[in-house]
Coordinates of C-alpha atoms in Angstrom, one line a residue:
M852 CA 0.0 0.1 -0.3
K853 CA 2.6 2.4 1.3
K854 CA 4.3 1.6 -2.3
I855 CA 1.5 2.8 -4.4
L856 CA 0.7 5.7 -2.6
I857 CA 4.6 6.4 -3.4
L858 CA 4.2 5.7 -7.0
S859 CA 1.1 7.7 -6.9
L860 CA 2.9 10.1 -5.3
I861 CA 5.4 10.5 -8.4
S862 CA 3.5 10.7 -10.9
L863 CA 1.2 13.5 -9.6
T864 CA 4.9 15.6 -9.3
S865 CA 5.5 14.3 -12.4
L866 CA 2.4 15.4 -14.0
A867 CA 2.9 18.8 -12.3
Q868 CA 6.4 19.4 -13.4
N869 CA 4.8 18.9 -17.1
R870 CA 3.9 22.4 -17.4
I871 CA 3.0 22.3 -21.3
Q872 CA 1.1 19.6 -21.6
L873 CA -0.5 17.5 -25.1
K874 CA -3.3 15.2 -25.1
H875 CA -4.3 13.3 -28.0
D876 CA -8.2 12.5 -28.8
E877 CA -7.6 9.9 -31.3
A878 CA -12.1 9.9 -31.8
A879 CA -11.8 13.9 -32.5
K880 CA -8.5 13.9 -34.3
R881 CA -6.9 16.3 -32.8
V882 CA -3.9 16.5 -30.3
E883 CA -4.7 19.5 -27.6
V884 CA -1.8 22.1 -25.8
T885 CA -2.4 23.4 -22.8
V886 CA 0.1 25.3 -20.5
D887 CA -0.6 24.7 -16.9
G888 CA -4.1 23.6 -17.7
K889 CA -5.2 26.6 -19.5
S890 CA -5.7 25.8 -23.3
F891 CA -3.5 27.5 -25.7
T892 CA -3.7 25.4 -28.9
A893 CA -5.3 22.4 -30.8
Y894 CA -3.4 20.3 -34.1
I895 CA -6.7 18.9 -36.1
Y896 CA -6.9 16.9 -38.6
P897 CA -10.6 16.6 -39.1
G898 CA -10.1 15.4 -42.6
P899 CA -11.1 16.7 -46.3
A900 CA -14.8 16.2 -45.8
V901 CA -13.7 19.4 -43.2
L902 CA -10.3 21.3 -43.9
K903 CA -8.0 20.2 -46.8
K904 CA -5.1 20.4 -44.8
P905 CA -4.4 20.1 -40.9
V906 CA -4.1 23.1 -39.1
L907 CA -3.2 24.7 -35.4
Y908 CA -6.7 26.1 -34.1
P909 CA -8.0 28.0 -32.4
I910 CA -5.2 29.4 -30.9
R911 CA -5.0 31.7 -27.6
T912 CA -3.0 34.6 -26.1
A913 CA -1.4 33.7 -22.0
G914 CA -4.5 35.9 -21.1
G915 CA -6.6 32.9 -22.7
N916 CA -7.6 35.6 -25.8
F917 CA -8.3 34.3 -29.6
I918 CA -5.8 35.7 -31.8
T919 CA -7.7 33.3 -34.3
R920 CA -10.5 33.8 -36.3
G921 CA -13.5 31.5 -35.6
W922 CA -15.0 31.1 -38.9
P923 CA -15.7 29.1 -40.7
M924 CA -15.2 26.6 -37.8
D925 CA -16.7 28.4 -35.0
P926 CA -18.8 31.8 -35.9
R927 CA -18.2 35.2 -33.4
P928 CA -20.6 37.8 -33.9
G929 CA -18.5 41.2 -36.2
E930 CA -16.0 38.7 -37.9
R931 CA -15.2 38.6 -41.7
V932 CA -16.8 35.6 -42.9
D933 CA -14.2 36.0 -46.6
H934 CA -12.0 33.7 -47.7
P935 CA -12.7 30.0 -46.5
H936 CA -9.9 28.3 -46.6
H937 CA -8.2 30.9 -44.1
V938 CA -8.2 28.4 -40.9
G939 CA -6.6 28.6 -38.0
M940 CA -2.5 28.8 -38.9
W941 CA -1.6 26.3 -41.6
F942 CA 1.5 25.7 -44.0
N943 CA 0.8 25.1 -47.6
Y944 CA 1.1 26.9 -50.9
G945 CA -0.5 27.6 -54.1
D946 CA 1.2 26.3 -57.1
V947 CA 3.1 23.2 -56.8
N948 CA 3.4 21.3 -59.6
G949 CA 0.6 22.8 -61.2
H950 CA -1.8 22.5 -57.4
D951 CA -3.4 24.9 -55.7
F952 CA -3.1 24.0 -52.4
W953 CA -4.1 27.2 -50.7
N954 CA -7.2 28.0 -52.3
N955 CA -9.0 24.4 -51.6
S956 CA -11.6 24.9 -48.7
T957 CA -15.2 22.8 -49.1
D958 CA -16.6 25.3 -50.1
I959 CA -14.9 26.9 -53.5
A960 CA -16.5 29.3 -55.9
A961 CA -17.0 28.0 -59.1
S962 CA -14.6 30.2 -60.9
H963 CA -11.8 28.6 -59.0
G964 CA -10.7 26.0 -62.3
G965 CA -7.9 24.4 -59.9
P966 CA -6.6 21.6 -60.1
F967 CA -6.4 21.8 -56.6
G968 CA -4.3 19.8 -53.6
T969 CA -5.0 18.8 -50.4
V970 CA -2.6 18.1 -47.1
V971 CA -4.2 14.9 -45.9
H972 CA -2.5 13.8 -42.4
T973 CA -1.3 10.6 -41.8
G974 CA 0.1 10.2 -38.3
V975 CA 1.3 11.1 -35.0
K976 CA 4.1 9.9 -35.0
S977 CA 5.6 11.1 -31.4
M978 CA 4.2 13.3 -28.2
K979 CA 6.2 14.8 -24.9
S980 CA 4.9 17.0 -23.0
G981 CA 7.5 18.7 -20.3
K982 CA 7.9 20.8 -17.8
D983 CA 9.7 24.4 -20.3
Q984 CA 8.4 22.4 -23.4
A985 CA 6.3 19.8 -25.5
E986 CA 7.2 18.4 -29.0
L987 CA 4.3 17.1 -31.5
V988 CA 6.0 15.6 -34.5
V989 CA 3.7 14.3 -37.7
T990 CA 3.5 13.4 -41.1
A991 CA 1.2 14.3 -44.2
A992 CA 0.6 13.8 -47.5
W993 CA 0.7 16.5 -50.5
L994 CA -1.9 15.2 -52.7
D995 CA -2.2 16.2 -56.1
K996 CA -6.2 16.2 -57.8
D997 CA -5.8 12.3 -58.2
N998 CA -5.1 11.7 -54.3
Q999 CA -2.0 10.3 -56.0
P1000 CA 1.2 11.7 -53.3
M1001 CA 3.6 14.5 -54.3
L1002 CA 5.4 15.3 -51.4
R1003 CA 6.1 13.2 -48.0
E1004 CA 5.2 16.2 -44.8
R1005 CA 7.1 15.6 -41.3
T1006 CA 7.0 18.3 -39.0
T1007 CA 8.1 18.8 -35.9
Y1008 CA 5.6 21.4 -33.4
V1009 CA 7.3 22.1 -30.3
F1010 CA 5.0 24.5 -28.0
R1011 CA 6.4 26.8 -25.0
G1012 CA 4.4 29.3 -22.7
D1013 CA 4.7 30.8 -19.2
A1014 CA 2.6 34.0 -17.6
S1015 CA 2.7 36.1 -20.1
Q1016 CA 3.5 34.5 -23.4
R1017 CA 3.1 31.7 -25.8
T1018 CA 4.9 30.1 -28.5
I1019 CA 5.3 27.9 -31.3
D1020 CA 8.2 26.7 -33.6
R1021 CA 6.9 24.8 -36.4
I1022 CA 9.7 22.7 -38.0
T1023 CA 8.3 21.2 -41.4
T1024 CA 10.6 19.2 -44.1
L1025 CA 9.0 18.5 -47.8
T1026 CA 10.0 15.6 -49.5
A1027 CA 9.6 15.2 -53.1
L1028 CA 8.5 11.4 -54.3
E1029 CA 8.9 9.8 -57.2
K1030 CA 8.7 13.1 -59.6
D1031 CA 10.5 16.7 -58.9
V1032 CA 8.1 19.0 -57.5
V1033 CA 8.2 22.6 -58.4
F1034 CA 7.0 25.4 -56.8
K1035 CA 6.3 27.8 -59.0
D1036 CA 6.5 31.4 -58.2
N1037 CA 2.9 32.5 -57.2
K1038 CA 2.0 34.4 -53.6
E1039 CA -0.4 32.1 -52.0
G1040 CA 2.0 31.1 -49.4
M1041 CA 3.5 29.6 -47.3
I1042 CA 3.3 30.3 -43.4
A1043 CA 0.1 31.6 -42.3
I1044 CA -2.5 32.9 -39.6
R1045 CA -6.1 33.7 -40.1
L1046 CA -6.5 36.6 -37.8
G1047 CA -9.5 36.9 -35.3
R1048 CA -10.8 41.0 -35.9
E1049 CA -9.3 42.6 -33.3
L1050 CA -6.0 41.8 -35.0
E1051 CA -7.1 43.4 -38.3
H1052 CA -6.1 47.0 -39.0
P1053 CA -8.5 48.9 -39.3
S1054 CA -10.4 50.1 -42.5
N1055 CA -13.3 52.0 -43.8
K1056 CA -13.6 50.7 -47.3
P1057 CA -15.0 48.2 -49.2
E1058 CA -11.7 46.2 -51.2
V1059 CA -11.0 43.8 -53.7
F1060 CA -8.5 41.2 -53.4
T1061 CA -7.1 39.3 -56.7
D1062 CA -6.3 35.9 -56.1
A1063 CA -3.2 33.8 -58.0
S1064 CA -5.8 33.0 -60.7
G1065 CA -7.3 36.4 -61.4
V1066 CA -10.2 35.7 -59.3
A1067 CA -11.3 39.4 -57.6
T1068 CA -12.7 38.4 -54.1
K1069 CA -14.5 41.6 -52.8
V1070 CA -14.1 42.1 -48.5
P1071 CA -16.8 44.9 -47.2
A1072 CA -15.9 48.0 -45.7
M1073 CA -17.0 46.9 -41.6
A1074 CA -17.0 48.3 -37.8
T1075 CA -13.5 49.5 -36.9
V1076 CA -14.4 49.8 -33.1
G1077 CA -12.2 46.9 -31.1
V1078 CA -10.2 46.8 -34.6
T1079 CA -6.3 47.9 -33.1
G1080 CA -3.8 45.6 -35.3
K1081 CA -0.9 46.8 -36.6
Y1082 CA 2.3 45.2 -38.7
H1083 CA 5.7 46.0 -37.9
S1084 CA 8.8 44.8 -39.8
S1085 CA 12.6 44.3 -39.3
E1086 CA 13.4 46.6 -41.5
G1087 CA 11.0 49.3 -40.1
V1088 CA 7.8 49.0 -42.7
E1089 CA 4.7 49.4 -40.7
G1090 CA 0.8 48.7 -41.4
E1091 CA 0.4 47.5 -44.6
D1092 CA 2.8 48.4 -46.6
V1093 CA 4.8 45.3 -45.0
W1094 CA 3.2 43.2 -47.7
G1095 CA 5.2 42.4 -50.5
K1096 CA 8.5 43.7 -48.3
R1097 CA 11.4 41.4 -47.6
A1098 CA 11.8 40.9 -43.4
K1099 CA 13.6 39.1 -41.1
W1100 CA 10.4 39.3 -38.6
M1101 CA 7.5 40.3 -38.4
N1102 CA 5.5 42.2 -35.3
L1103 CA 1.3 42.3 -35.3
T1104 CA 0.5 44.6 -32.1
G1105 CA -3.3 45.3 -30.8
K1106 CA -5.8 44.7 -27.9
I1107 CA -8.0 42.2 -27.7
N1108 CA -10.9 42.5 -24.8
N1109 CA -8.0 45.4 -22.5
E1110 CA -4.8 42.7 -23.2
D1111 CA -2.3 44.1 -25.5
V1112 CA -1.1 41.6 -27.8
S1113 CA 1.9 41.0 -30.0
V1114 CA 2.1 37.9 -32.3
V1115 CA 5.3 38.0 -33.3
M1116 CA 6.3 35.7 -36.6
L1117 CA 10.7 34.5 -37.6
D1118 CA 11.8 33.9 -40.7
H1119 CA 15.4 31.5 -39.9
P1120 CA 18.8 32.1 -42.1
Q1121 CA 18.6 28.5 -42.8
N1122 CA 15.0 29.0 -44.7
V1123 CA 15.2 28.9 -49.1
G1124 CA 14.6 32.9 -49.9
Y1125 CA 15.3 34.3 -46.6
P1126 CA 14.6 37.0 -45.8
T1127 CA 10.9 36.3 -46.7
Y1128 CA 8.8 38.5 -48.2
W1129 CA 5.4 38.9 -46.5
H1130 CA 1.7 38.2 -47.5
S1131 CA 0.4 39.9 -44.4
R1132 CA -3.0 41.8 -45.4
G1133 CA -4.9 44.6 -43.7
Y1134 CA -8.2 42.2 -43.4
G1135 CA -6.4 39.8 -41.0
L1136 CA -4.0 37.2 -43.3
Y1137 CA -1.0 37.0 -41.9
A1138 CA 1.8 34.9 -44.1
A1139 CA 5.3 34.5 -44.9
N1140 CA 6.1 33.5 -48.4
P1141 CA 10.1 33.5 -49.5
L1142 CA 9.4 31.2 -52.3
A1143 CA 7.8 34.3 -54.7
P1144 CA 10.4 37.3 -55.3
S1145 CA 8.9 38.1 -58.8
V1146 CA 5.0 38.5 -57.6
F1147 CA 6.0 40.8 -54.5
T1148 CA 8.9 42.8 -56.8
N1149 CA 5.9 43.0 -59.5
G1150 CA 8.9 41.2 -61.9
K1151 CA 11.9 43.4 -60.9
E1152 CA 13.2 40.5 -59.5
A1153 CA 13.3 37.2 -61.8
P1154 CA 11.0 34.4 -60.7
M1155 CA 12.2 31.5 -58.2
N1156 CA 9.9 29.0 -59.6
Y1157 CA 11.6 26.6 -56.7
I1158 CA 12.4 23.1 -57.5
L1159 CA 12.2 20.4 -55.6
G1160 CA 14.1 16.9 -56.7
A1161 CA 12.7 13.5 -56.5
G1162 CA 13.8 12.0 -53.2
K1163 CA 15.4 15.3 -52.3
S1164 CA 14.3 17.2 -49.0
V1165 CA 13.6 21.0 -48.2
T1166 CA 13.2 22.0 -44.5
F1167 CA 11.6 24.9 -43.2
Q1168 CA 11.3 26.5 -39.8
Y1169 CA 9.3 29.9 -38.1
R1170 CA 8.8 30.6 -34.6
V1171 CA 6.0 32.3 -33.6
V1172 CA 5.3 34.3 -30.5
I1173 CA 2.8 35.5 -28.7
K1174 CA 3.2 37.9 -26.3
S1175 CA 0.7 39.5 -23.2
G1176 CA 2.1 43.3 -23.4
S1177 CA 4.0 45.6 -25.7
V1178 CA 7.4 44.2 -27.1
D1179 CA 10.2 46.9 -27.3
P1180 CA 12.9 46.2 -30.3
M1181 CA 16.1 44.8 -27.6
T1182 CA 13.1 42.5 -26.6
L1183 CA 12.3 41.2 -30.2
D1184 CA 16.3 41.0 -31.4
A1185 CA 16.8 38.6 -28.4
Q1186 CA 13.3 36.4 -29.4
N1187 CA 15.4 36.8 -33.0
K1188 CA 19.2 35.8 -31.9
A1189 CA 17.1 33.4 -29.5
F1190 CA 15.7 31.4 -32.5
L1191 CA 18.3 31.1 -34.3
G1192 CA 20.8 29.6 -31.3
K1193 CA 23.0 32.9 -30.9

């Protein structure tokens, strides 16, 4: 009896020390991430009938506020209802061997011609909760229009958190299978977050955005009460002017339910195309795309058209830091150095 009690106490102590917890609910097709018992995010893979790629959704601050939009998964009042393929935090691309992975969703407009590609979850390879961080390793297949695999994906997520901060590292390795894979110079990519309404830029006019297929999407003007977002790049560019500019990192600031928030996304020097271009829009799309120099410079730079040879692999790594409170330039520099291992 005494031995059982000691073992139970050891088990409870171990759980208490594992501040960042991962819990896999296979029936719900999600891995829940908590920090000190508080919901942080979840890796969800409901399948192509619901989502055309696995995503992290939702994502919360240390204060418990959502930085991600709810629609179309969990609509909230006052949100935009555009771009149904913008869900949580994801990683894909707009032209992979001619297939559009970016715009694929269960609600595709007839004007989008495709063909579309789908990223399908294939396994949770390992999970490790911990005191200072938790690590999740998952795999996926990038399928063409005939459901044939073009790429194999292996992604490692590293989650950290404390009383005022949450951090997500995403390290993704893509391996081309039997054929070369071409990522054509295309603005729709690559790592992205669709932000909640509070973190959009205020706008008092309707806008129209055109995708890589030339299809226009109208984004209507909306009430701007409580809309406080603003981008700040490592190169000193601010607001919506960051779109199509290179930067080593981006900081999005705003306020959600009286909580000051900074959402920082960091590029890594080992990534192709470093420092990345930013495909970040005022209406709530926060994305880094290193593979489209021609599109982002209106043809001033030559197209990249990145080729991944059959059997070859490439790795992309990014860090997202969600800070409660303001972040000064020195802290951002320190965050960047920590990510680079300096």
